[in-house]
Coordinates of C-alpha atoms and ligand atoms in Angstrom, one line a residue:
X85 CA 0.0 0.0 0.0
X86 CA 1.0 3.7 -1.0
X87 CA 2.6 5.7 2.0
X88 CA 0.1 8.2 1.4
X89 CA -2.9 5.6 2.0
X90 CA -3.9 4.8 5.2
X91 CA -5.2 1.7 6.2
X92 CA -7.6 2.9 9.2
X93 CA -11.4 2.6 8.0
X94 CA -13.3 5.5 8.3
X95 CA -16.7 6.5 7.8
X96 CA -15.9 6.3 3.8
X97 CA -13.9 3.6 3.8
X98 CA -10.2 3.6 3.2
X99 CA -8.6 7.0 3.1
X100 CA -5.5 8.4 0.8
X101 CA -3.8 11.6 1.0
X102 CA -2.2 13.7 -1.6
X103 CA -1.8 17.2 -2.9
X104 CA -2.5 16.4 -6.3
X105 CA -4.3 12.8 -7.5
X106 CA -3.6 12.2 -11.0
X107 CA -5.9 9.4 -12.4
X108 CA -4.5 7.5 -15.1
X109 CA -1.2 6.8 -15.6
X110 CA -0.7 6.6 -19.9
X111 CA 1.9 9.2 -21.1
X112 CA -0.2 12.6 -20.2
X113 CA -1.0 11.0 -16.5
X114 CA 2.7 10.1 -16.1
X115 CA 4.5 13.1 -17.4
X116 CA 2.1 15.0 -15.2
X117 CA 2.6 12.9 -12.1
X118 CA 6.3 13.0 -12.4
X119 CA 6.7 17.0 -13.0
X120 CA 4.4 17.4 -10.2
X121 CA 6.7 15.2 -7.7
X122 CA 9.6 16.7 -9.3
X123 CA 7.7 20.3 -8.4
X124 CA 7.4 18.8 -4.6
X125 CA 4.1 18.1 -4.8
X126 CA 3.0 15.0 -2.9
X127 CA 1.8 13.1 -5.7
X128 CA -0.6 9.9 -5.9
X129 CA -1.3 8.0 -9.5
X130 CA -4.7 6.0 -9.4
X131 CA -4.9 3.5 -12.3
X132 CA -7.4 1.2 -13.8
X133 CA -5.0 -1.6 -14.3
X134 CA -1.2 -2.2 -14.4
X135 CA 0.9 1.3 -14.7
X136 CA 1.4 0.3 -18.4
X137 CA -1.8 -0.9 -19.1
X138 CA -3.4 2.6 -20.7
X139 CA -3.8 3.5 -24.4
X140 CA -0.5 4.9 -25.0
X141 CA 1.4 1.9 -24.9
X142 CA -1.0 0.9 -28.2
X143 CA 0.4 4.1 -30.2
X144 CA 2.3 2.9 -33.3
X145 CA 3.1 5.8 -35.5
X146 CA 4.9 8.1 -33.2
X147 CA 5.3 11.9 -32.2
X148 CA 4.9 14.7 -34.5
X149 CA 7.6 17.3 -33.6
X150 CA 9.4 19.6 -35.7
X151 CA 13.2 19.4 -34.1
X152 CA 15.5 22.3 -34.8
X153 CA 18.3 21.1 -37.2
X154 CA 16.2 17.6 -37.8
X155 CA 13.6 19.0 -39.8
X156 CA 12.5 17.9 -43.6
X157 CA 14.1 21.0 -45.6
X158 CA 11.3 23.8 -45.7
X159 CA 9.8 21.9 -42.8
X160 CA 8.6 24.6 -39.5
X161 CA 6.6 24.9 -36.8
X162 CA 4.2 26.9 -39.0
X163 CA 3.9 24.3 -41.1
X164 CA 3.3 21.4 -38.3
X165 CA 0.7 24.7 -37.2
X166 CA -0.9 25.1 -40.7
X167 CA -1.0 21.3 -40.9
X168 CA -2.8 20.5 -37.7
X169 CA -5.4 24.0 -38.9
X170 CA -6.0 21.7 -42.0
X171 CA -6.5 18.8 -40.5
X172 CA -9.0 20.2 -37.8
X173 CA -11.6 21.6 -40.0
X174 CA -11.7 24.7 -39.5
X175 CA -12.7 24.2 -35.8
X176 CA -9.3 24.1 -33.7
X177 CA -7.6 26.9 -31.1
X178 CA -5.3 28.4 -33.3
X179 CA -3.3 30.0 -29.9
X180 CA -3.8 26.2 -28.0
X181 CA -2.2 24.8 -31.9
X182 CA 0.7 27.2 -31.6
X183 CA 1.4 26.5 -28.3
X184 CA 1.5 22.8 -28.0
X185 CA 3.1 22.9 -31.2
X186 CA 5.9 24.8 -29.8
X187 CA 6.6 23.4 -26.6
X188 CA 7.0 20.3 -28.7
X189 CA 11.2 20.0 -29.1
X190 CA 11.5 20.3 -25.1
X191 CA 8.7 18.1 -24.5
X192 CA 11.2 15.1 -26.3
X193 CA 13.7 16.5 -24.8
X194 CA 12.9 15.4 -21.9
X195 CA 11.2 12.6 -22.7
X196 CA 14.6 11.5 -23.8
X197 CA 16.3 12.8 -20.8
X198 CA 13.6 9.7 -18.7
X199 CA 15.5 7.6 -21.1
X200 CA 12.8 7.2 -24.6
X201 CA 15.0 5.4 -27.7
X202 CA 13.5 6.7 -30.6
X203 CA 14.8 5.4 -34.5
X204 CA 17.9 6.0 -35.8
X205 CA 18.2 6.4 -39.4
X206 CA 21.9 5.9 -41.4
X207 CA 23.4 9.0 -40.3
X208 CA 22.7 8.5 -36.4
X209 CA 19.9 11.2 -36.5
X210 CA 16.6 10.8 -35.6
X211 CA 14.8 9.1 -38.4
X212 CA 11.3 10.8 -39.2
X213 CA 8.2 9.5 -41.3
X214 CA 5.1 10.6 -42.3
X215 CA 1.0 10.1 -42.0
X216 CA -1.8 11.7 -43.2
X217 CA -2.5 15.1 -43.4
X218 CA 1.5 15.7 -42.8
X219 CA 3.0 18.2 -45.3
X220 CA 6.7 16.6 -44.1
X221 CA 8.7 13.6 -42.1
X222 CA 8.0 15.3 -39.3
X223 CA 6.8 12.1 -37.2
X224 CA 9.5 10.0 -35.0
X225 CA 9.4 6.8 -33.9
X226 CA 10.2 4.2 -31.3
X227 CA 10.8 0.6 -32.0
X228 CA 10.1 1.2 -35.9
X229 CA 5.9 1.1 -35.2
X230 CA 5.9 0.6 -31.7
X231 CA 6.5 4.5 -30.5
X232 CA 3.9 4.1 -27.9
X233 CA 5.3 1.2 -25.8
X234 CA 8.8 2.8 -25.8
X235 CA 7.2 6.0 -24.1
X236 CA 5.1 4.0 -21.8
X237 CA 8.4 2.2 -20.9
X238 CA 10.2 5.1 -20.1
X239 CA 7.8 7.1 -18.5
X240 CA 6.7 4.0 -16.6
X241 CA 10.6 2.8 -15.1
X242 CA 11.0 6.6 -14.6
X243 CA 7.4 6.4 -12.1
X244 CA 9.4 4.0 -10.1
X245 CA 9.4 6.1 -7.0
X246 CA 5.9 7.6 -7.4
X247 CA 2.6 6.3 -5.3
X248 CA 0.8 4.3 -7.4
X249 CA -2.8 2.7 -6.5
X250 CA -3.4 0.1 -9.3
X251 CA -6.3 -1.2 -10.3
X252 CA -8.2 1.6 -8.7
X253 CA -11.2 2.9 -10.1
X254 CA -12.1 6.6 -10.0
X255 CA -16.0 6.9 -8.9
X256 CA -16.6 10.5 -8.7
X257 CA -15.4 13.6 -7.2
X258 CA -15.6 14.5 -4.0
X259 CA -16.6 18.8 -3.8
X260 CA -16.2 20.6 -0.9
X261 CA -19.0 23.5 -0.2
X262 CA -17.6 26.0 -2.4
X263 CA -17.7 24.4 -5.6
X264 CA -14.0 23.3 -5.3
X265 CA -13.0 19.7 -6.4
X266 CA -10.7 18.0 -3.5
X267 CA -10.7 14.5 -4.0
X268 CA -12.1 11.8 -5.7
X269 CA -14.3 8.7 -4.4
X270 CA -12.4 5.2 -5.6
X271 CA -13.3 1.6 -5.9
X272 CA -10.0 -0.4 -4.7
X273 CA -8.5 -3.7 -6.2
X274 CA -10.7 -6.7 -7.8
X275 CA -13.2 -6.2 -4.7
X276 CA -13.9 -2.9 -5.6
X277 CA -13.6 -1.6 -1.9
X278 CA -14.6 1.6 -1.9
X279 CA -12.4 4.4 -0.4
X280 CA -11.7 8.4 -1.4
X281 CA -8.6 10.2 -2.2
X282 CA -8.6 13.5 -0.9
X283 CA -6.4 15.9 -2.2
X284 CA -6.2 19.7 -3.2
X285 CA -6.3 19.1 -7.1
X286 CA -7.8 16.2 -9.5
X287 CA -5.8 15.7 -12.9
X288 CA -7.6 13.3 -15.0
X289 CA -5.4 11.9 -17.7
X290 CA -8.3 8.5 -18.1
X291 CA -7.8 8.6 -22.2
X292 CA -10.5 8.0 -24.5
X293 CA -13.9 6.4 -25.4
X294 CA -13.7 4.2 -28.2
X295 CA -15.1 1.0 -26.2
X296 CA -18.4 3.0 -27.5
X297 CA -17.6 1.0 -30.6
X298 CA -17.5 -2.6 -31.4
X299 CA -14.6 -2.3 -33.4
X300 CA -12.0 0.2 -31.9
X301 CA -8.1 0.2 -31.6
X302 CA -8.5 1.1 -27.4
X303 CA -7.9 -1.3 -24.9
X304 CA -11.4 -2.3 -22.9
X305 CA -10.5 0.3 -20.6
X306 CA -11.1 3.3 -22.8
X307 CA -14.7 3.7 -21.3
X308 CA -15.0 7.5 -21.1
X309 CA -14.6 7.2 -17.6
X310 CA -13.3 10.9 -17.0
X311 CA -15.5 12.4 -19.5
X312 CA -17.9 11.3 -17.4
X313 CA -16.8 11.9 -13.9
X314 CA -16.0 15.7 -15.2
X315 CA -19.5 16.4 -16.3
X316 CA -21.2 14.9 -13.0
X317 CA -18.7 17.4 -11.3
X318 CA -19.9 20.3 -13.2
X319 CA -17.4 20.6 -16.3
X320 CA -17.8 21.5 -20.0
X321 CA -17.5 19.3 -22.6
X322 CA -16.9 20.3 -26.1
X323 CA -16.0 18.7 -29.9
X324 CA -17.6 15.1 -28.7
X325 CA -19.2 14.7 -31.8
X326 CA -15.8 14.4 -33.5
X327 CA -14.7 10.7 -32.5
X328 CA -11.6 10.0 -35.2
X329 CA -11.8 6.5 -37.0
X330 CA -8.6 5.1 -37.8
X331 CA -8.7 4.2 -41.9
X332 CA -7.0 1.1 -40.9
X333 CA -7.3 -1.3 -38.7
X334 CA -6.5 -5.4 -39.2
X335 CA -9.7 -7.1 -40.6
X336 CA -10.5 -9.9 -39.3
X337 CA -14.4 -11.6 -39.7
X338 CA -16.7 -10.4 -36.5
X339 CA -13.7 -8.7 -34.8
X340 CA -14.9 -7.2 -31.7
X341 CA -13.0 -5.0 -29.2
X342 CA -9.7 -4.1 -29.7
X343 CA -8.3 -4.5 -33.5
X344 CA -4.4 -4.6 -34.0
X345 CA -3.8 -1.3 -35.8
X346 CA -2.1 -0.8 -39.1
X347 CA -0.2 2.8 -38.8
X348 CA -0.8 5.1 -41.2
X349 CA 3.4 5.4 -41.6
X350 CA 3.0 1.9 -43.4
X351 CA 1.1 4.3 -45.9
X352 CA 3.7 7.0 -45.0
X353 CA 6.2 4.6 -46.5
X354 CA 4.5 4.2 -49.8
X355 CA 1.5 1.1 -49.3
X356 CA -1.5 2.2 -51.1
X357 CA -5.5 1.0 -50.2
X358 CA -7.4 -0.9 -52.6
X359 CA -10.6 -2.0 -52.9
X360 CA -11.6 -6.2 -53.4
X361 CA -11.7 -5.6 -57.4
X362 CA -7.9 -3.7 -56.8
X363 CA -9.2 -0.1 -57.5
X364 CA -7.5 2.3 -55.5
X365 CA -9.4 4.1 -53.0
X366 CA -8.2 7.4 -52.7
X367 CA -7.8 8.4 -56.3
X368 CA -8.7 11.3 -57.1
X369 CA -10.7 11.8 -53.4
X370 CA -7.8 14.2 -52.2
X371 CA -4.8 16.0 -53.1
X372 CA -2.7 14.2 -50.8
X373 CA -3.9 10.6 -52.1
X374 CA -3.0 7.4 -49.8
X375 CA -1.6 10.4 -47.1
X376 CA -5.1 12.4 -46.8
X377 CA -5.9 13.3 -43.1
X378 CA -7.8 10.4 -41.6
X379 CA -11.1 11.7 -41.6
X380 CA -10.8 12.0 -45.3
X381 CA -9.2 8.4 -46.2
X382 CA -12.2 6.5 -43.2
X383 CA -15.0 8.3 -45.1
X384 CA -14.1 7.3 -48.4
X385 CA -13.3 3.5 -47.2
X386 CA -16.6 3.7 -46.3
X387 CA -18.0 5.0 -49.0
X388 CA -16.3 2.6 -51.2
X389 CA -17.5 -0.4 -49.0
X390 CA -21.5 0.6 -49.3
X391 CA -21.1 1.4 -52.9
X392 CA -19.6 -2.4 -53.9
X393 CA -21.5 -4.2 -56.1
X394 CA -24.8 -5.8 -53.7
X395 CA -22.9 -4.2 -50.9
X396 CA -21.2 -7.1 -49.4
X397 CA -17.7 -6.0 -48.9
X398 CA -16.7 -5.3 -45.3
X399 CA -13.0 -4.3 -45.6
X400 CA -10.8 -3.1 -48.2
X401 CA -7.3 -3.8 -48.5
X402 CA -3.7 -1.9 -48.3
X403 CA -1.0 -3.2 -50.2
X404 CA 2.5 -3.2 -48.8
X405 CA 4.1 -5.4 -50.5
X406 CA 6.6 -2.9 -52.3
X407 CA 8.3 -1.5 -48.8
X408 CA 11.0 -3.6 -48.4
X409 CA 11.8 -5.0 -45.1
X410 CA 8.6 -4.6 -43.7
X411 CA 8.8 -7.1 -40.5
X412 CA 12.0 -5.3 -39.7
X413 CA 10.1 -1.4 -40.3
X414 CA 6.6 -2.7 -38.7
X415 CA 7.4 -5.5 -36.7
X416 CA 4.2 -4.8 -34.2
X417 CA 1.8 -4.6 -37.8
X418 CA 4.2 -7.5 -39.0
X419 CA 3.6 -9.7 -35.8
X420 CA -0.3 -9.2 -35.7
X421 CA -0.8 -10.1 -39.4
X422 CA 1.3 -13.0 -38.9
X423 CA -1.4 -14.2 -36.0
X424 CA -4.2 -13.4 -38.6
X425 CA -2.2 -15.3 -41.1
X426 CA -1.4 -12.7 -43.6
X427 CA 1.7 -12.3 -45.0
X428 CA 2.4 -7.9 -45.7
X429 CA 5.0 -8.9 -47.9
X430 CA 3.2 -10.8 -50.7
X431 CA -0.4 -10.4 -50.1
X432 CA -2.8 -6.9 -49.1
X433 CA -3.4 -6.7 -45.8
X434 CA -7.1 -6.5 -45.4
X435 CA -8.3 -3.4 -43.2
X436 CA -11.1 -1.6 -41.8
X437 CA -11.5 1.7 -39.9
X438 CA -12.2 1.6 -36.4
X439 CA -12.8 3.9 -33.8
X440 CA -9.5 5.8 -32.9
X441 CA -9.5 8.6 -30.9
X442 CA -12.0 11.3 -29.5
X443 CA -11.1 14.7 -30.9
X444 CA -13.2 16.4 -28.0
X445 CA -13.5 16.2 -24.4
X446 CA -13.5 18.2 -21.4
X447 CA -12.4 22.0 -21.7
X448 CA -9.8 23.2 -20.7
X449 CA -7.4 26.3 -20.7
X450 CA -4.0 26.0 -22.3
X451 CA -3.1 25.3 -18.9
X452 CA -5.5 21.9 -17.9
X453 CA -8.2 24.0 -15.9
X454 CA -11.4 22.6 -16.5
X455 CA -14.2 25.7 -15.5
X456 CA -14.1 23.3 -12.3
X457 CA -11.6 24.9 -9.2
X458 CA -9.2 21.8 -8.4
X459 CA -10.6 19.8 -11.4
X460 CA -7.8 19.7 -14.8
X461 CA -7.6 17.3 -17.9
X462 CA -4.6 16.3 -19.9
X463 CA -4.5 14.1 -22.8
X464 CA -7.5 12.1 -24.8
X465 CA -10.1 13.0 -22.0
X466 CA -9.4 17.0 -22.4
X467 CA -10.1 19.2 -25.5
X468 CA -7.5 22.1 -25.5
X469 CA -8.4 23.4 -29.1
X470 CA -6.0 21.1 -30.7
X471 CA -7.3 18.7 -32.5
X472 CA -10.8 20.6 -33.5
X473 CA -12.8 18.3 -36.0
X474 CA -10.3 15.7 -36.7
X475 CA -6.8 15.5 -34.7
X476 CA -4.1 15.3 -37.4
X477 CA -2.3 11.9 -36.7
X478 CA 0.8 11.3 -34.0
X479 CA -0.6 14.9 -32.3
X480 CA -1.9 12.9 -29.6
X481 CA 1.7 11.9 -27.6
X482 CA 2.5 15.3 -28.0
X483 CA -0.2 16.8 -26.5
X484 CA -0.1 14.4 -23.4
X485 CA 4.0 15.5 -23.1
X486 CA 3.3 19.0 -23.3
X487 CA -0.1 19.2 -21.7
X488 CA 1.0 16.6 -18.7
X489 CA 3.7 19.0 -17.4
X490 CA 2.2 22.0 -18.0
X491 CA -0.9 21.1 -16.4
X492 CA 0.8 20.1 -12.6
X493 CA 2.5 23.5 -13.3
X494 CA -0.4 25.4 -12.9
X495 CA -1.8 23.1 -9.9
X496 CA 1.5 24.2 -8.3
X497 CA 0.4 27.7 -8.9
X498 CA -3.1 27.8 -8.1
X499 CA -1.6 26.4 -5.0
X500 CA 0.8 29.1 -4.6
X501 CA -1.7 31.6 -4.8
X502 CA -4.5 30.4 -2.5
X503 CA -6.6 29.5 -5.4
X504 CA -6.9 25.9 -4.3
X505 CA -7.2 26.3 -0.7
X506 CA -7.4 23.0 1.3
X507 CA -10.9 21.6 1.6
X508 CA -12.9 18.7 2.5
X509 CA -15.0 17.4 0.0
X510 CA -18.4 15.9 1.3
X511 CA -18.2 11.6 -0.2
X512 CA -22.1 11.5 -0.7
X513 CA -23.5 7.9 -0.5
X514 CA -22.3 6.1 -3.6
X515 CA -24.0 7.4 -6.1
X516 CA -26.5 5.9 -8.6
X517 CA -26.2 6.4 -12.4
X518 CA -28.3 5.3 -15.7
X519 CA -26.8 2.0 -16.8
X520 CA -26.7 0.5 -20.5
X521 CA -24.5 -2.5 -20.6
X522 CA -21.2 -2.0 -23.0
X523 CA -22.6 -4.2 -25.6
X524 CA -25.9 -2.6 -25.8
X525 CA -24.6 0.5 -26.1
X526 CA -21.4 -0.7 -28.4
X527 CA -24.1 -1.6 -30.5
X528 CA -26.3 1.1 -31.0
X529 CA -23.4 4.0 -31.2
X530 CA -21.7 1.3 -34.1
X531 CA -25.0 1.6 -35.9
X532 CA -26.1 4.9 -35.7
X533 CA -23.6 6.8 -34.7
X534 CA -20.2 5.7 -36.0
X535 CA -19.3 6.9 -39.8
X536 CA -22.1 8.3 -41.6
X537 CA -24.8 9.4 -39.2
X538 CA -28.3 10.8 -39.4
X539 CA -31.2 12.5 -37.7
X540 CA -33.5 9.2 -37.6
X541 CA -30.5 6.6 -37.2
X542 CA -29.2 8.9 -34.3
X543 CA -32.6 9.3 -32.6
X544 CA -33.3 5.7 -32.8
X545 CA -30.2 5.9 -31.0
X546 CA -31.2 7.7 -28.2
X547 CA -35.0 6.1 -27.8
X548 CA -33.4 2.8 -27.7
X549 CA -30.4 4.5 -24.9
X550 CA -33.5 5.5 -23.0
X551 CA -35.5 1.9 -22.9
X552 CA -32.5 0.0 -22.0
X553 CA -31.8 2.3 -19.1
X554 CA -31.3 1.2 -15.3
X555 CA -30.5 3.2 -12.4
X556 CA -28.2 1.2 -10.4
X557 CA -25.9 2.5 -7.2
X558 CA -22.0 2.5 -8.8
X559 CA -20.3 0.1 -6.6
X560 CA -18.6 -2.5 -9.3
X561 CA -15.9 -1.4 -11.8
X562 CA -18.6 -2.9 -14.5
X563 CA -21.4 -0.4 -13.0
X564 CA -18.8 2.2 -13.5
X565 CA -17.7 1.9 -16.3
X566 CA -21.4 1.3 -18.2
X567 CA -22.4 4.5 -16.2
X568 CA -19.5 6.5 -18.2
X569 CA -20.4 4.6 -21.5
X570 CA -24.3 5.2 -21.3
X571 CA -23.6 9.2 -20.1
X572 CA -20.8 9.7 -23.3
X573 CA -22.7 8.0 -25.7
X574 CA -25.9 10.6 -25.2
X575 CA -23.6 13.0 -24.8
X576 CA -22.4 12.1 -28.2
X577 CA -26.0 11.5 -29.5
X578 CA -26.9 15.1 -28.3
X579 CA -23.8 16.9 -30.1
X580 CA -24.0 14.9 -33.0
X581 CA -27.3 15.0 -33.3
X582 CA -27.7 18.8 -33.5
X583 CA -24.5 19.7 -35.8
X584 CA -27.0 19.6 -38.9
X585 CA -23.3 19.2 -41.4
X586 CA -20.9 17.3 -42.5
X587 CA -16.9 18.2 -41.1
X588 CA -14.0 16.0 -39.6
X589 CA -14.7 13.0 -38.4
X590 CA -18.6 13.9 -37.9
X591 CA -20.0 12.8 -41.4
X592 CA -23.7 12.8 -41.8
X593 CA -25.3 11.2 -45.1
X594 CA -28.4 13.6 -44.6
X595 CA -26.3 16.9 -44.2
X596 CA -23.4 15.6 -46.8
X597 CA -21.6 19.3 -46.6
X598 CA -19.8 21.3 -44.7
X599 CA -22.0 24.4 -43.6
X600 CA -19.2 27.4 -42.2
X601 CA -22.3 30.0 -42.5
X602 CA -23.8 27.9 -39.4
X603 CA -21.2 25.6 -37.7
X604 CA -17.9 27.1 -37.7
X605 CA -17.9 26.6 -34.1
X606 CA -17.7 24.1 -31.5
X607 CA -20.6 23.1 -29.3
X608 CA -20.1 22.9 -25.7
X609 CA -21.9 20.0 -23.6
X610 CA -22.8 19.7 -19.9
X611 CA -25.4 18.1 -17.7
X612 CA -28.7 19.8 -16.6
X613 CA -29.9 19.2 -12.9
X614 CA -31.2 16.2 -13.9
X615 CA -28.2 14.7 -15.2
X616 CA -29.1 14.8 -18.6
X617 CA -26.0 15.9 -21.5
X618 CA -27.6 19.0 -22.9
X619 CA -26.1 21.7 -25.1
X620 CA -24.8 25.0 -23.4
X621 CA -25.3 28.2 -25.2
X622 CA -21.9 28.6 -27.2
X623 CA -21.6 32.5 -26.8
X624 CA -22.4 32.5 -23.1
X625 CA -20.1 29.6 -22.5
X626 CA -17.2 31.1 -24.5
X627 CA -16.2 28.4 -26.8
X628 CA -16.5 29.2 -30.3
Ligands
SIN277 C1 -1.0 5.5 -36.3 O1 0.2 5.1 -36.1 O2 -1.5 5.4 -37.4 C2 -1.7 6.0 -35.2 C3 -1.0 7.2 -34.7 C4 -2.0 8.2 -34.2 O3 -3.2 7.9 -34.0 O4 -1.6 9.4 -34.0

């Protein structure tokens, strides 16, 4: 047991202590937990499973950076900026772009400094590809496709000291009278013994959604989990509607949860998708071809599948067969394929998109505040501005480098100042939440609600969310994590539902374009006093 966990029962349960409680422990929850011990904070990490068991660890591609004197020629931060602009749709924080884009070289920096091995090319320098919607090799790599686990590694070994609770569950937040968040309730180990952590701020750094899917490339953690836990607490939500489909994932007949991914470097490094008759897809769709962003290349798969002849294709194929050495470039792509039997090197490897990565999340300030006092966000869970309508590929690491430190930073300050005084929260009785089950819900969101939406499909949606509803007291990890699913996927429903257009990763076969006149603007979501997601007025929240 942590040193900061105390093993008397009290009224709640077990009791923790900490200055700051970071929940999650991928690369955003672990850069911020280690800046904020290194900043003297006393710092405890609650995780859902193992330390390494997050998202990040999944992440293939790598990190977008532009490094001084290890850039493409013509190659700049402006042009990472203008990228990531492109990419978003019109819809991202061109200040919150700038600014994670720039704090990018010291970010690796110091990711390097914990001891991350990125790729090598010939000359000893840092070897860079490219993915879609990238103007340059701007993206390096770790492993050849296995960028993800080398920062989880190194992040992780360098955690080594740090209070960790694994396989801790966060419930909800504990508020004290004045509004301020100081702690969070917590189901402990595989008995889900409840407990609270108190402490003067709340980082979440809980990663993404896609278990709203059937297929997706998250782990069976990514429940929305924070999401959720924010919005209960009284925080602002914003960009849900745009959840990113990866163009490629590994096909494989009725594949359910997590699918092996298929980088987009491996297209970065010349493979090209076909379709079953061997007609490339992205002819003529898009100026950058195989390398389009990914909102672009997903929505013309599926277009491509529906439109084949008595519509019975479910997957299209990408042919690698000219890279050359591809076990030795791709060996994590190389190593699933081989368990699917397909060989890259002398037949296509079928693939499918699958859901990725949500673009929006809670709001916060360049800084991690949510509009909640003692409540931040950092990584997947948060939306900073950067990703807008469609995150432009390998952003994601970067954000949680840059966005993990800077985040503890300003907990450090609001403590400083006496913005985050110490408080006791009040730990209600355990609360009680609308419950779909996961494959309910997986089901519904991956019919209605996935690539290609609509008014009817979505409210079907929603009636059918509403029927299968239970109100059951969150006392299991199961209950909890059903409870985030149910609450994101209306929250989803309700965004999706009213942006009547077409842009990023939001594609709508009854609105088919992209309407600026109306919609150049996010939408912000929060929950009324009844609990339900409902859409906040976007001048007097702020967000546009
Ligand atoms: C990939 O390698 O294609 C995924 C990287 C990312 O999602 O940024």
């Amino acid at each position: 047991m942590s040193p900061l966990v105390s093993d008397h029962e009290s009224k709640t349960g077990w009791e923790a202590d900490a200055d700051v409680v970071v929940i999650g422990s991928g690369v955003a929850g672990l850069t911020a937990a280690l800046r904020a011990a290194e900043l003297g904070l006393r710092t405890l990490v609650v995780t859902k499973g193992h330390l390494s068991d997050g998202n990040t660890r999944w992440a293939q591609g790598g990190v977008a950076v532009v490094l001084p004197d290890e850039a493409d020629e013509g190659d700049s931060l402006d042009a990472h900026v203008s990228d990531t602009l492109a990419a978003g749709g019109g819809l991202c924080d061109v200040e919150a772009v700038r600014a994670i884009v720039a704090d990018g070289p010291e970010a690796v920096r110091r990711l390097r400094d914990r001891g991350a091995r990125f790729d090598a090319d010939d000359s000893g320098r840092l070897a860079r590809t490219r993915e879609g919607g990238h103007s340059s090799f701007r993206v390096i790599h770790a492993g050849g496709d296995a960028t993800g686990a080398e920062v989880q590694r190194a992040l992780s070994a360098a955690a080594d000291g740090l209070a960790v609770l694994e396989h801790h569950v966060a419930v909800d937040a504990l508020t004290a009278p004045s509004g301020q968040v100081c702690g969070v309730r917590v189901l402990a180990g595989p008995d889900a013994t409840p407990g609270v952590v108190r402490a003067r701020a709340v980082v979440l750094a809980t990663g993404g959604l896609g278990q709203l899917y059937r297929s997706t490339s998250n782990p069976e953690q990514a429940t929305g989990d924070g999401l959720a836990l924010a919005l209960r607490a009284g925080a602002t939500a914003a960009d849900l509607e745009f959840v990113q489909f990866h163009p490629t994932v590994l096909y494989t007949p009725e594949a359910k949860g997590r699918c092996p991914l298929v980088t987009e470097a491996v297209r970065g490094e010349g493979a090209v998708l076909v379709d079953a008759a061997g007609r490339r897809v992205m002819e003529g769709v898009h100026p950058l071809g195989d390398l389009a962003p990914r909102d672009v290349v997903s929505a013309a798969i599926t277009r491509r599948l529906a439109s084949a002849p008595g519509g019975v294709d479910d997957h299209v194929y990408l042919d690698a067969t000219g890279i050359a050495g591809f076990a030795e470039r791709f060996p994590t792509v190389a190593a699933a394929c081989a368990a699917a039997g397909v060989d890259p090197a002398r037949e296509p490897i079928p693939v499918v998109p699958a859901a990725h990565f949500a673009c929006g999340g809670v709001i916060t300030d360049p800084h991690g505040r949510t509009v909640v006092p003692g409540l931040y966000a950092v990584g997947e869970v948060a939306r900073t501005g950067l990703h807008g309508a469609n995150r432009l590929a390998s952003n994601s690491l970067l954000e949680g480098l840059v966005m993990g430190r800077r985040a503890v930073e300003a907990v450090a300050a609001d403590v400083a100042s006496g913005r985050l005084p110490r408080e006791r929260g009040i730990a209600a009785p355990v609360p009680r939440a609308p419950v779909v089950s996961r494959p309910v819900v997986q089901r519904l969101m991956s019919r209605y609600a996935a690539i290609g939406r609509d008014a009817d499909g979505m409210a079907v949606a929603g009636s059918a969310l509403d029927v299968s509803t239970q109100d059951v007291p969150l006392w299991t990890v199961e209950a909890v994590e059903d409870a985030a699913l149910t609450l994101v996927a209306r929250a989803v429903l309700a965004a999706a539902s009213a942006r009547e257009e077409t842009r990023g990763c939001h594609v709508r076969h009854d609105r088919p374009e992209r309407d600026d006149r109306r919609w150049l603007r996010s939408q912000t979501v929060r929950l009324n006093p009844s609990g339900q997601p409902v859409l906040a007025d976007p001048i007097l929240e702020g967000v546009a």
